[in-house]
Coordinates of C-alpha atoms in Angstrom, one line a residue:
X763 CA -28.1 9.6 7.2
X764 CA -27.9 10.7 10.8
X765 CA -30.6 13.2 12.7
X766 CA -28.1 15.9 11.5
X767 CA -29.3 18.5 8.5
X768 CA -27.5 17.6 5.1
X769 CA -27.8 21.1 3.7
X770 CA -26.4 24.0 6.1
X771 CA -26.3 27.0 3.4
X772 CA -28.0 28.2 0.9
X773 CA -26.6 26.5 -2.8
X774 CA -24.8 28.2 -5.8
X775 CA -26.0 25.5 -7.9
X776 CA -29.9 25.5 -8.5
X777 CA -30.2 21.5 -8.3
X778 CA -28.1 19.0 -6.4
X779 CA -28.2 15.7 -6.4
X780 CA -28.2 14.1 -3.0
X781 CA -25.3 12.0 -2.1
X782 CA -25.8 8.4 -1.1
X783 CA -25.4 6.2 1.3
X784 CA -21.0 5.7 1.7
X785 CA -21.0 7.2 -1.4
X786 CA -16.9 9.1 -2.3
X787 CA -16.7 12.5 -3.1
X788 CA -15.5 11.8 -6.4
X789 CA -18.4 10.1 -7.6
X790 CA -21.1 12.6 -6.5
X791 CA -18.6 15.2 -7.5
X792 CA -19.3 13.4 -11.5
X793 CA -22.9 12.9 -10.6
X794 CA -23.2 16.9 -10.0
X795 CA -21.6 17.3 -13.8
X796 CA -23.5 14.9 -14.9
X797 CA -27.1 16.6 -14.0
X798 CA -25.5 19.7 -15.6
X799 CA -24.5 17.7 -18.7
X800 CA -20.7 18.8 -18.2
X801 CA -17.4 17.0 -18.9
X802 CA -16.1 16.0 -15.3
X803 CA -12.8 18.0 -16.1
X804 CA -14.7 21.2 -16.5
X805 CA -16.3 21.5 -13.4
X806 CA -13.2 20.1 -11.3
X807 CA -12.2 23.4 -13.4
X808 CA -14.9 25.4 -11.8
X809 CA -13.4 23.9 -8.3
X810 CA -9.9 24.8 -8.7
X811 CA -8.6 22.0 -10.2
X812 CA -6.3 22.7 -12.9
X813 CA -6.6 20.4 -16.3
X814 CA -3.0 18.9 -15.8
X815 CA -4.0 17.6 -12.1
X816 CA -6.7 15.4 -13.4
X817 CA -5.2 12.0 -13.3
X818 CA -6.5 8.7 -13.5
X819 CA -5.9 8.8 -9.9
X820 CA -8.4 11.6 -9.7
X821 CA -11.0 9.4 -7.7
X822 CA -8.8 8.4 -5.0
X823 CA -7.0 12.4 -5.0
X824 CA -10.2 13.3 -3.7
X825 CA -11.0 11.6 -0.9
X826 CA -7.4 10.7 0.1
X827 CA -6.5 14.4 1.8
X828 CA -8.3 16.7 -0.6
X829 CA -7.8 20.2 -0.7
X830 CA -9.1 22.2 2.2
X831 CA -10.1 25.2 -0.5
X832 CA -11.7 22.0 -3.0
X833 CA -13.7 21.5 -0.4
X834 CA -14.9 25.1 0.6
X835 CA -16.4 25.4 -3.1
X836 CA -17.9 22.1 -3.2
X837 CA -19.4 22.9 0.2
X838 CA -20.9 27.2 -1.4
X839 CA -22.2 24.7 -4.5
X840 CA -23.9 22.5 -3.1
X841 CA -24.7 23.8 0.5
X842 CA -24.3 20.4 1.9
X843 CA -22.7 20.5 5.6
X844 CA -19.0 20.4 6.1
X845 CA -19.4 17.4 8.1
X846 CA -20.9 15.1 5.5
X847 CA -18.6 16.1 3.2
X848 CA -15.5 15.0 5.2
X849 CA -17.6 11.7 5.9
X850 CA -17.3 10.9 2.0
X851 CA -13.4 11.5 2.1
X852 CA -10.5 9.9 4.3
X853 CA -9.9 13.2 5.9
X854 CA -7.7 11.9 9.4
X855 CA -6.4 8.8 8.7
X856 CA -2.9 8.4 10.5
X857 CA -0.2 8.2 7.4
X858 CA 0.9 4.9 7.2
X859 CA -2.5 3.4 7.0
X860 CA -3.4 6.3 4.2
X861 CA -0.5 5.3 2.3
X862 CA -1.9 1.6 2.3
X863 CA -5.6 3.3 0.8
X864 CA -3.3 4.7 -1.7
X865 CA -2.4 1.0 -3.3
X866 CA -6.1 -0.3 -2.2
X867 CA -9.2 -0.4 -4.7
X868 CA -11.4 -3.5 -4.4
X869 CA -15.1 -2.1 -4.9
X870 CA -17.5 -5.1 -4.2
X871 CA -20.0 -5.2 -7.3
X872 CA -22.8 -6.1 -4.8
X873 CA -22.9 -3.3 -3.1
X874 CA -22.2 -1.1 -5.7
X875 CA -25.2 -2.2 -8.0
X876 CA -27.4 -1.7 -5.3
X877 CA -26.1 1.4 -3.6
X878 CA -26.7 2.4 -7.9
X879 CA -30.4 1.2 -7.9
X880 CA -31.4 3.1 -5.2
X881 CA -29.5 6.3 -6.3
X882 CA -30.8 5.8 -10.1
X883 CA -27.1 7.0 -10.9
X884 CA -24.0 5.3 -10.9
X885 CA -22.7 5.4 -7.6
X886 CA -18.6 4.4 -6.6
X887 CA -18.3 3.6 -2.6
X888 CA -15.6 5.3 -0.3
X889 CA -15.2 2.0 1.3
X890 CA -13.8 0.6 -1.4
X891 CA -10.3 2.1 -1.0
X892 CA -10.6 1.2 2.8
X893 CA -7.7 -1.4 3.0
X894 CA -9.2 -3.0 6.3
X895 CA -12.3 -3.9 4.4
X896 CA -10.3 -7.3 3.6
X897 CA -13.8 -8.5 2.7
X898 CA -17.6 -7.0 2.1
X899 CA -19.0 -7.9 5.6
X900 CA -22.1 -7.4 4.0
X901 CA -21.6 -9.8 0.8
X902 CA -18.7 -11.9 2.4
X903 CA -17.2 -14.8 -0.3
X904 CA -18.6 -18.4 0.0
X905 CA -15.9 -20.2 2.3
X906 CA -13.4 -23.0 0.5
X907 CA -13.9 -26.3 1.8
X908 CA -11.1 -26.8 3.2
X909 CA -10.8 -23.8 5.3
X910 CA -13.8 -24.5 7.3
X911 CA -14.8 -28.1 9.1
X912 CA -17.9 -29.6 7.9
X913 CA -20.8 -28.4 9.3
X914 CA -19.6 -25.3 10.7
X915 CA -22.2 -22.5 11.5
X916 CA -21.3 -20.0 9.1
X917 CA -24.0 -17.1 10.1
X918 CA -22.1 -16.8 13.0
X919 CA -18.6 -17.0 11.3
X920 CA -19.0 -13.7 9.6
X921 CA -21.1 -11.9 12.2
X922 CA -17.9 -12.1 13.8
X923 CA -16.2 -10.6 10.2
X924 CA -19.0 -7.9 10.4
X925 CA -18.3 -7.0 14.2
X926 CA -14.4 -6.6 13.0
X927 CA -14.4 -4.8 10.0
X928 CA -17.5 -2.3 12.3
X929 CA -14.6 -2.0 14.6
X930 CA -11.9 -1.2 12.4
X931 CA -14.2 1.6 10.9
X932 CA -14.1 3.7 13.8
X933 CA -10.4 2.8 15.1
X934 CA -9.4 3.9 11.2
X935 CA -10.7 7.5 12.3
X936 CA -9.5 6.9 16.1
X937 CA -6.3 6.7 17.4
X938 CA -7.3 5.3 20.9
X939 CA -10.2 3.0 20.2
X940 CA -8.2 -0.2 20.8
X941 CA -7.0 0.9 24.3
X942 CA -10.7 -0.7 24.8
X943 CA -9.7 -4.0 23.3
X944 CA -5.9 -4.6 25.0
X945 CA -5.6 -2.1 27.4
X946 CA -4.0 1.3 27.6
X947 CA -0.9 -0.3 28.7
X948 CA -0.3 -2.3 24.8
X949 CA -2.2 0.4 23.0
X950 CA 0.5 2.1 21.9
X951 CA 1.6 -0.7 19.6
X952 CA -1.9 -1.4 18.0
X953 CA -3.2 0.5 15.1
X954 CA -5.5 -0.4 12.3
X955 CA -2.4 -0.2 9.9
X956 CA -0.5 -2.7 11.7
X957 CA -3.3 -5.2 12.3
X958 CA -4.2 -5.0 9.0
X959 CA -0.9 -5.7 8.1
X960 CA -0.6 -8.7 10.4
X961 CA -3.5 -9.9 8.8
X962 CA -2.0 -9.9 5.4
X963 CA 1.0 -11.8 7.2
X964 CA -0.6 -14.3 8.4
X965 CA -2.3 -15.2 5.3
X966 CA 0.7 -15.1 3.5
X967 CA 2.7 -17.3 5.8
X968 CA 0.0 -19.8 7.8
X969 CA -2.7 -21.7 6.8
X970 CA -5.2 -22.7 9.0
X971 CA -8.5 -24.5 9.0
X972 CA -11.7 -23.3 11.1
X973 CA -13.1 -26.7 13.3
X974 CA -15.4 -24.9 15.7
X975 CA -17.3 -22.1 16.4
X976 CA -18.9 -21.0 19.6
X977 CA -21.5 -18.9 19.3
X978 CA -22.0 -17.7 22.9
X979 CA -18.5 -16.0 23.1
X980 CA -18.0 -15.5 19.6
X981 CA -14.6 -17.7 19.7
X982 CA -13.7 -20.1 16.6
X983 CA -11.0 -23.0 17.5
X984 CA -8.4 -23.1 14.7
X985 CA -6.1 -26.1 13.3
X986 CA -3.1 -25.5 11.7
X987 CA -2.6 -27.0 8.1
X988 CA 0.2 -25.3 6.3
X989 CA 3.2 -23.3 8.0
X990 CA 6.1 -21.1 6.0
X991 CA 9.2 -22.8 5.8
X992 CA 12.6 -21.0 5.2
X993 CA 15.5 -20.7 2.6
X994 CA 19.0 -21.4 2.8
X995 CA 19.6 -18.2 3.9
X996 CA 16.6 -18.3 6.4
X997 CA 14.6 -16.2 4.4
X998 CA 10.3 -17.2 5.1
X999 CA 9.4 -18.5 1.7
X1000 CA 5.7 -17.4 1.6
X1001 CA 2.7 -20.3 0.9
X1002 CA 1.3 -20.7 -3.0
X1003 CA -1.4 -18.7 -3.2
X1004 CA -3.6 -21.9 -3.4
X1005 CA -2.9 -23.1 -0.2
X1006 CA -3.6 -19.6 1.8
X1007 CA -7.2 -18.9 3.3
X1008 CA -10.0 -16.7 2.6
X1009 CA -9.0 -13.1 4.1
X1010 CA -12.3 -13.6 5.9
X1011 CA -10.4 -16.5 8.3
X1012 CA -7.2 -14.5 8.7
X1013 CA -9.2 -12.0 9.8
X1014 CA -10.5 -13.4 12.3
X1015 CA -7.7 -15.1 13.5
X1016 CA -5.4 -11.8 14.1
X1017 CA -9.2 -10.7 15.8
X1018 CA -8.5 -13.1 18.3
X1019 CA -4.8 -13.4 19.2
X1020 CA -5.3 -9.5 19.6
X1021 CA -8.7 -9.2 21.7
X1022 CA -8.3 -12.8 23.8
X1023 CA -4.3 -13.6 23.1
X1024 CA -4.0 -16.2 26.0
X1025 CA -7.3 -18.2 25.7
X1026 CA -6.5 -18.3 21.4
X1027 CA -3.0 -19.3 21.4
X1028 CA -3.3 -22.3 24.3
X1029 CA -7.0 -23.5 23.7
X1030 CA -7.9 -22.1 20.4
X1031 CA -5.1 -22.7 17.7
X1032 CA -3.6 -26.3 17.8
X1033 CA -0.6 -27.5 15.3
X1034 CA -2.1 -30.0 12.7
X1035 CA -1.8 -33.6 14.9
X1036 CA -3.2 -34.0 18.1
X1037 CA -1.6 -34.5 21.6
X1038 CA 0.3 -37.8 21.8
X1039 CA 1.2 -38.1 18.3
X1040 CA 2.8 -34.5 17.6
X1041 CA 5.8 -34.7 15.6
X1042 CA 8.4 -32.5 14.0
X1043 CA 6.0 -31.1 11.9
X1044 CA 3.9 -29.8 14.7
X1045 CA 7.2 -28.3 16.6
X1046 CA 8.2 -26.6 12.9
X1047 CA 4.6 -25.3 12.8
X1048 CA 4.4 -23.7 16.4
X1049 CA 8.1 -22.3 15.8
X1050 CA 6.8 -20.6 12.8
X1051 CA 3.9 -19.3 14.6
X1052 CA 5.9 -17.8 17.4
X1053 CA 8.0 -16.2 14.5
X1054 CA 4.9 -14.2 12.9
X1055 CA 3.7 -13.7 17.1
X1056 CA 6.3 -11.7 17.2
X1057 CA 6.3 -9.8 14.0
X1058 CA 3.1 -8.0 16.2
X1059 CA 3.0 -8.7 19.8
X1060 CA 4.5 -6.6 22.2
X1061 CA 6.6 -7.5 25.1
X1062 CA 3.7 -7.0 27.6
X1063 CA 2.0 -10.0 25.8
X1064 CA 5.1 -12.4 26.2
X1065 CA 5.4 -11.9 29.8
X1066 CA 1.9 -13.2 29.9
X1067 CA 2.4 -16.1 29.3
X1068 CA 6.1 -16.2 31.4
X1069 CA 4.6 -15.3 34.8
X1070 CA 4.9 -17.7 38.3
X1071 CA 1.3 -18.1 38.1
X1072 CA 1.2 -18.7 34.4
X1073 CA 4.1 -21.0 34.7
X1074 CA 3.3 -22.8 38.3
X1075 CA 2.9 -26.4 37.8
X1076 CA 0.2 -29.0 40.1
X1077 CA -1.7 -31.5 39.3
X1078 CA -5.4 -31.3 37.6
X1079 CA -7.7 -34.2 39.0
X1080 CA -5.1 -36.6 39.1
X1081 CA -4.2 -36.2 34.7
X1082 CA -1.0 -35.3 35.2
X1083 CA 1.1 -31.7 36.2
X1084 CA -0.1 -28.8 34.0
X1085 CA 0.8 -25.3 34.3
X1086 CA -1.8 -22.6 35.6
X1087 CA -2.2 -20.5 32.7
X1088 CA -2.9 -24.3 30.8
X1089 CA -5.5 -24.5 33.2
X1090 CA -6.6 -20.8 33.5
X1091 CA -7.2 -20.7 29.2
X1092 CA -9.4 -24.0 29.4
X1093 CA -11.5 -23.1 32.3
X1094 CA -14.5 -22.4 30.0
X1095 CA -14.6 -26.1 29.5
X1096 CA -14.4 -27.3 32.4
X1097 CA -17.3 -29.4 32.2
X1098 CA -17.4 -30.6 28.7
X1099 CA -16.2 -33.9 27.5
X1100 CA -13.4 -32.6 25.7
X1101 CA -12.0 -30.6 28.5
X1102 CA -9.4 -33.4 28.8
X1103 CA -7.8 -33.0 25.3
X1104 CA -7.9 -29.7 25.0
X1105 CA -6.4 -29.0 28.4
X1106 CA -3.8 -31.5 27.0
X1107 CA -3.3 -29.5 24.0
X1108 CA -3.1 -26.5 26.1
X1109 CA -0.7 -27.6 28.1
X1110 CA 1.7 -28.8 25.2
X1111 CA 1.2 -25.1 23.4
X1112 CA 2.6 -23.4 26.6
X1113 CA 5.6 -25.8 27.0
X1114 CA 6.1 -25.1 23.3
X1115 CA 6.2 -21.9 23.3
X1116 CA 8.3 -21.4 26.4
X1117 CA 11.2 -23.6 24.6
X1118 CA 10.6 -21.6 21.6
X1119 CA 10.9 -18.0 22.7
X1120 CA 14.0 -18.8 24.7
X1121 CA 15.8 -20.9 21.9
X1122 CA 18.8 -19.5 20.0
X1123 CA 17.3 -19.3 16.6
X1124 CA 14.0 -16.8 17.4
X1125 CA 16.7 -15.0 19.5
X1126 CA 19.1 -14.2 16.6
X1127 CA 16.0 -14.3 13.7
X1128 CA 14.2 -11.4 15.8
X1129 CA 16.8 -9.1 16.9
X1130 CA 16.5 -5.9 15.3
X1131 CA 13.7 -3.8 14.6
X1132 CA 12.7 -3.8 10.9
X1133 CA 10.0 -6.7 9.7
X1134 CA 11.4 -9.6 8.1
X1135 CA 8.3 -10.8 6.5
X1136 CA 7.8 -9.1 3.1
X1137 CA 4.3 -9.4 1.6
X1138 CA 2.1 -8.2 -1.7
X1139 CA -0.4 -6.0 -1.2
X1140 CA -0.8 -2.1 -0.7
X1141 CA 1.7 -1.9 2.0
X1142 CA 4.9 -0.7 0.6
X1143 CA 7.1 0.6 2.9
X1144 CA 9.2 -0.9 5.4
X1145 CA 7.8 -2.1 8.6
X1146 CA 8.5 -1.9 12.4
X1147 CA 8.0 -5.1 13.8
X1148 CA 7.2 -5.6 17.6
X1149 CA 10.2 -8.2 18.7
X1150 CA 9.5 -8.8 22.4
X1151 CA 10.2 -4.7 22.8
X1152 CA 7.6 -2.8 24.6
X1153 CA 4.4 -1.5 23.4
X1154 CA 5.2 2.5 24.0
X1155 CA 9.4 1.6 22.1
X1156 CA 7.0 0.1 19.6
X1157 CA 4.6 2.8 18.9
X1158 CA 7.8 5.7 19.3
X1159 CA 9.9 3.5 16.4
X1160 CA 6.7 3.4 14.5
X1161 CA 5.7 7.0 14.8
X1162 CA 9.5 8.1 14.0
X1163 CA 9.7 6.0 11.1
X1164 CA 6.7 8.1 9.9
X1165 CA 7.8 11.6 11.4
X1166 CA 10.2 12.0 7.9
X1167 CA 7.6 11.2 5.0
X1168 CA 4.8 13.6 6.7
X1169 CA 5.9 16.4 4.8
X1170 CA 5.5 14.1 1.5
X1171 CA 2.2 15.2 0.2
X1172 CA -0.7 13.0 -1.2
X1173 CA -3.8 13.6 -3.2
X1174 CA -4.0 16.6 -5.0
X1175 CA -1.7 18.3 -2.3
X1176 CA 1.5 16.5 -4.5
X1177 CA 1.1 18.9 -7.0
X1178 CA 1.9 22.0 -5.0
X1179 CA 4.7 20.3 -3.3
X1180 CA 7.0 21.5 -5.7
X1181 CA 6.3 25.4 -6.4
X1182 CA 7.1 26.9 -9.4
X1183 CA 10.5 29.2 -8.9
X1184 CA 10.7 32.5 -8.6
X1185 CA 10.3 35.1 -10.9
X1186 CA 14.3 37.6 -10.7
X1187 CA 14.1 41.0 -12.2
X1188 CA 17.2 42.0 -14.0
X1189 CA 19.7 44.2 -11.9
X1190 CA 19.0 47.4 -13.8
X1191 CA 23.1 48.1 -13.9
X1192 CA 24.0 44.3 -14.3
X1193 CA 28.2 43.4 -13.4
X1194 CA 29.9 42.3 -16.0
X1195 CA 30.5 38.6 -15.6
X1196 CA 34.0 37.4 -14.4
X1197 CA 36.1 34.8 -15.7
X1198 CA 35.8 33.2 -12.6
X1199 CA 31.2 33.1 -12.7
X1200 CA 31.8 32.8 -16.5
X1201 CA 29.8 29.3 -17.4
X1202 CA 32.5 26.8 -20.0
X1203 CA 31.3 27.2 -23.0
X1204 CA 30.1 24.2 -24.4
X1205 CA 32.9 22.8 -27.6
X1206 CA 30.8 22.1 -30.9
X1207 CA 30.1 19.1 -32.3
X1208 CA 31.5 19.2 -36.0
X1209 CA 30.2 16.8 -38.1
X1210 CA 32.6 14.1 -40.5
X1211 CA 30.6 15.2 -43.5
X1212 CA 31.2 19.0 -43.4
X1213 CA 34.8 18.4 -42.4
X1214 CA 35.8 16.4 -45.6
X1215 CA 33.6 19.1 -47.8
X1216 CA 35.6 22.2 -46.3
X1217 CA 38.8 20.0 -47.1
X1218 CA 37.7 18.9 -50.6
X1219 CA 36.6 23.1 -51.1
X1220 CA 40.1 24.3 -50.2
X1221 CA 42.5 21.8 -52.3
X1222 CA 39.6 22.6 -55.4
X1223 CA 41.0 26.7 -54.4
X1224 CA 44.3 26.1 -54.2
X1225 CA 46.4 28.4 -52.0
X1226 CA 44.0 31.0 -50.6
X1227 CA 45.0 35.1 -51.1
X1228 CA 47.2 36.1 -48.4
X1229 CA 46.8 40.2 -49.4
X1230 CA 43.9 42.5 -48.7
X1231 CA 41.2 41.5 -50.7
X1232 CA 38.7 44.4 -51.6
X1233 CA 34.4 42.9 -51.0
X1234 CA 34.0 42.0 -54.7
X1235 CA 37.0 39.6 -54.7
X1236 CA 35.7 38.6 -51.1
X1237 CA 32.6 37.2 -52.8
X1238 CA 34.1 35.8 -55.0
X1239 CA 36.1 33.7 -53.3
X1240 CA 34.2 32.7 -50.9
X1241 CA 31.6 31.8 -54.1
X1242 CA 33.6 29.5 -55.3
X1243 CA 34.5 27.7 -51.9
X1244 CA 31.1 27.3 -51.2
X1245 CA 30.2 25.5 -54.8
X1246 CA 33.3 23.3 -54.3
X1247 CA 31.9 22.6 -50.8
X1248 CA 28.1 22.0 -52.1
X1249 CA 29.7 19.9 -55.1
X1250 CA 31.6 17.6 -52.5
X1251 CA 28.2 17.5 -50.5
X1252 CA 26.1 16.3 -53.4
X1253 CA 29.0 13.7 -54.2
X1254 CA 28.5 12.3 -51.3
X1255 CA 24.8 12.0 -50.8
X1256 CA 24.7 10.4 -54.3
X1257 CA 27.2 7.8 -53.3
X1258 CA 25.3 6.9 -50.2
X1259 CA 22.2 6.4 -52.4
X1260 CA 23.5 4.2 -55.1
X1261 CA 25.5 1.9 -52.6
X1262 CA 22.1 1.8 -50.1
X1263 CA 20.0 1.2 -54.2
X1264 CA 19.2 -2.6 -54.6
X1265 CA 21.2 -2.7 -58.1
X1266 CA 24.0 -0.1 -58.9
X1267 CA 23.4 2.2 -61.4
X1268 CA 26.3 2.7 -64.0
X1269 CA 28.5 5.5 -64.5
X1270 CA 27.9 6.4 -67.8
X1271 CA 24.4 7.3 -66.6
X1272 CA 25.8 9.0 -63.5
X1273 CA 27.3 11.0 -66.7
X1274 CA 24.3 11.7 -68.4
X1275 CA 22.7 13.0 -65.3

């Protein structure tokens, strides 16, 4: 807790049990009918929330834009301050990463056991609807072998996964925290919601492998193992699940083609052979890259890299023409033995991806605006992908997309979207209706049964009267139709038994009976 008082009124409630640490409002809301020994359903009652509205979803409806006037009582029960109850909620998350919460629940049992023992309750975490949490930084999964290099330094490693996911916890809540990371320029195009979706991309559609680490800038060096390929209709096939990596390297990976773009792409990521013995496997791999590049970058970030400086040629120390930005991105190891291979393999990434992002199949694949990379996960709807357009057209398409769904309400605020009509008093001197505002009356459905008995009842009559009959002889007639009718009736039914009966029965006992 922060230096800030937890309690700012007086309580209704003569006990209270103190929220924990992250803990959502829907579990201390069950802790506080707990300590009473009451259902949870009756006091969501006592808050205003109806019997019908309790859902299974009732856990995420309350920290997922609850109720301004749920959170006034819960605020005159318990006296705690307004502020630490809207820290156990989602209250101001932009839409379209709130809609990806919606689809999100992946508690990690470490943390909830232990957030539990030192509550002495059970205790459910808001974080764990937090769909940028793509891991527990704090309890982050045992690498697979083949993801990371032998010996890597994995302390490291995920203190960079912690540093992220810290980030992406305040940028959730702020709109303009990564103007600090790319500028104010490219801001516009960067949310949480769209890197986290970037990261779900890329472990969908590439599979790398981590082969360094350095410590002192907190930049890892990436190989390439496993790129999508495409369908006959040029489709990305996403990889088997068993080849992708741990979210944790993904992560990491859209970290650093966002926060250092130039210095990851040329130095950082290689294709799967070295320099000198690429081959069309490498040039399908970088193609595929670009492809997902530009599902996210903007078109600030490809001129980077299509400058005069970036793309001025001379010669480095007599090893051959390279281009300045080559030189520029490798700078850092300028005096270490492999300075000479990797300015080599930066050299071949930038010619790469010049040819690339000028041939005539990323040109007609990335032409309009809508993502064509689908993915599982908790992001459902459509995306606006980035395709060499500026970062402000970006952000506008993006924020337009959104501007029609706003009015769609979420959490408990989707059962008042659709009040319950009105109430019309009768016109005390009501018109008569006209032929015209008359509804069709609906023609009934007779029945083949009743039919054949009315049809059996008149031929057993005979022709009917055609003079005025007094009531008595009324009756009477109408007596003897309706036995006729009833007799036809019971025919019937008895017929449909004894041919549905496993043995017929005779008719000299139908007689007797």
């Amino acid at each position: 807790m922060t230096d800030k008082p937890l309690f700012t009124t007086m309580p209704e409630l003569p006990v209270v049990p103190l929220p924990a640490s992250g803990e959502a409002l829907g579990s201390w809301v069950w802790a506080i009918a707990r300590t009473y020994g009451l259902m949870p359903g009756t006091y969501l009652r006592r808050l205003g929330i109806p019997h019908r509205w309790v859902t299974k979803e009732i856990h995420r409806d309350l920290v997922i834009r609850p109720l301004p006037s749920v959170m006034e009582r819960i605020q005159a029960d318990t006296g705690v301050a307004p502020e630490v109850l809207r820290r156990m909620t989602f209250s101001g998350l932009d839409r379209d990463l709130e809609e990806a919460c919606h689809y999100h629940h992946l508690p990690c049992a470490a943390c909830v056991d232990e957030a539990s023992r030192r509550a002495g309750r059970p205790v459910g975490l808001l974080h764990a609807w937090a769909v940028w949490r793509v891991v527990c930084p704090d309890h982050p999964p045992c690498p697979k072998p083949r993801d990371v290099a032998e010996g890597l330094p994995l302390a490291p490693f995920y203190g960079q996964v912690r540093t992220i996911i810290t980030f992406l916890d305040r940028a959730a809540f702020d709109p303009r925290a990564f103007e600090g990371i790319v500028g104010t320029r490219m801001a516009p195009a960067f949310t949480v919601a769209a890197f986290v979706r970037f990261v779900f991309v890329l472990n969908t559609y590439l599979s790398v492998r981590v082969t360094e680490f350095d410590e002192f800038r907190d930049l890892a060096g990436f190989r390439i193992r496993h790129a999508f390929s495409r369908n006959e209709v040029g489709e990305p096939v996403p990889l088997p699940p068993e080849e992708r990596n741990d979210p944790a390297v993904s992560l990491v990976l859209a970290w650093q083609l966002v926060a250092d773009p130039m210095r990851t792409l040329l130095a950082g990521l290689h294709t799967a052979n070295p320099v000198r013995r690429k081959t069309e496997r490498d040039a399908g791999q970088f193609m595929a890259l670009v492809g997902l590049l530009l599902e996210f970058w903007p078109g600030e970030m490809l001129s980077l890299l299509l400058t005069g400086h970036a793309l001025s040629r001379r010669d480095w120390s007599g090893d051959g023409v390279r281009t300045g930005l080559a030189i520029a991105a490798t700078d850092q190891w300028s005096n270490d033995p492999s300075h000479s291979a990797r300015l080599a393999e930066a050299q071949w990434n930038h010619t790469a991806w010049t040819r690339v992002l000028f041939s005539d199949a990323i040109r007609s694949r990335h032409a309009g605006w809508r993502s064509r990379f689908p993915i599982d996960g908790p992001f459902q709807s459509g995306f606006v992908a980035a395709n060499t357009k500026a970062a402000n057209l970006v952000g506008q398409a993006r924020r337009d997309t959104w501007r029609p769904s706003q009015d769609e309400r979420t959490g408990l605020g989707r059962f008042l979207a659709k009040p319950a009509p009105p109430i019309r008093e009768k016109h005390p001197n009501p018109r008569a209706p006209t032929p015209e505002r008359q509804a069709p009356a609906a023609a009934p459905v007779i029945h083949h049964h009743i039919v054949q008995a009315v049809q059996f009842a008149l031929d057993a009559q005979g022709p009917l009267p055609t003079g005025k009959l007094r009531a008595r002889q009324r009756r009477a007639v109408l007596r003897k139709l309706s036995a006729a009718a009833v007799r036809c009736l019971n025919q019937e039914a008895w017929r449909e038994m004894a041919d549905a009966a496993p043995h017929r029965v005779s008719t000299s006992s139908r007689k007797t009976r």
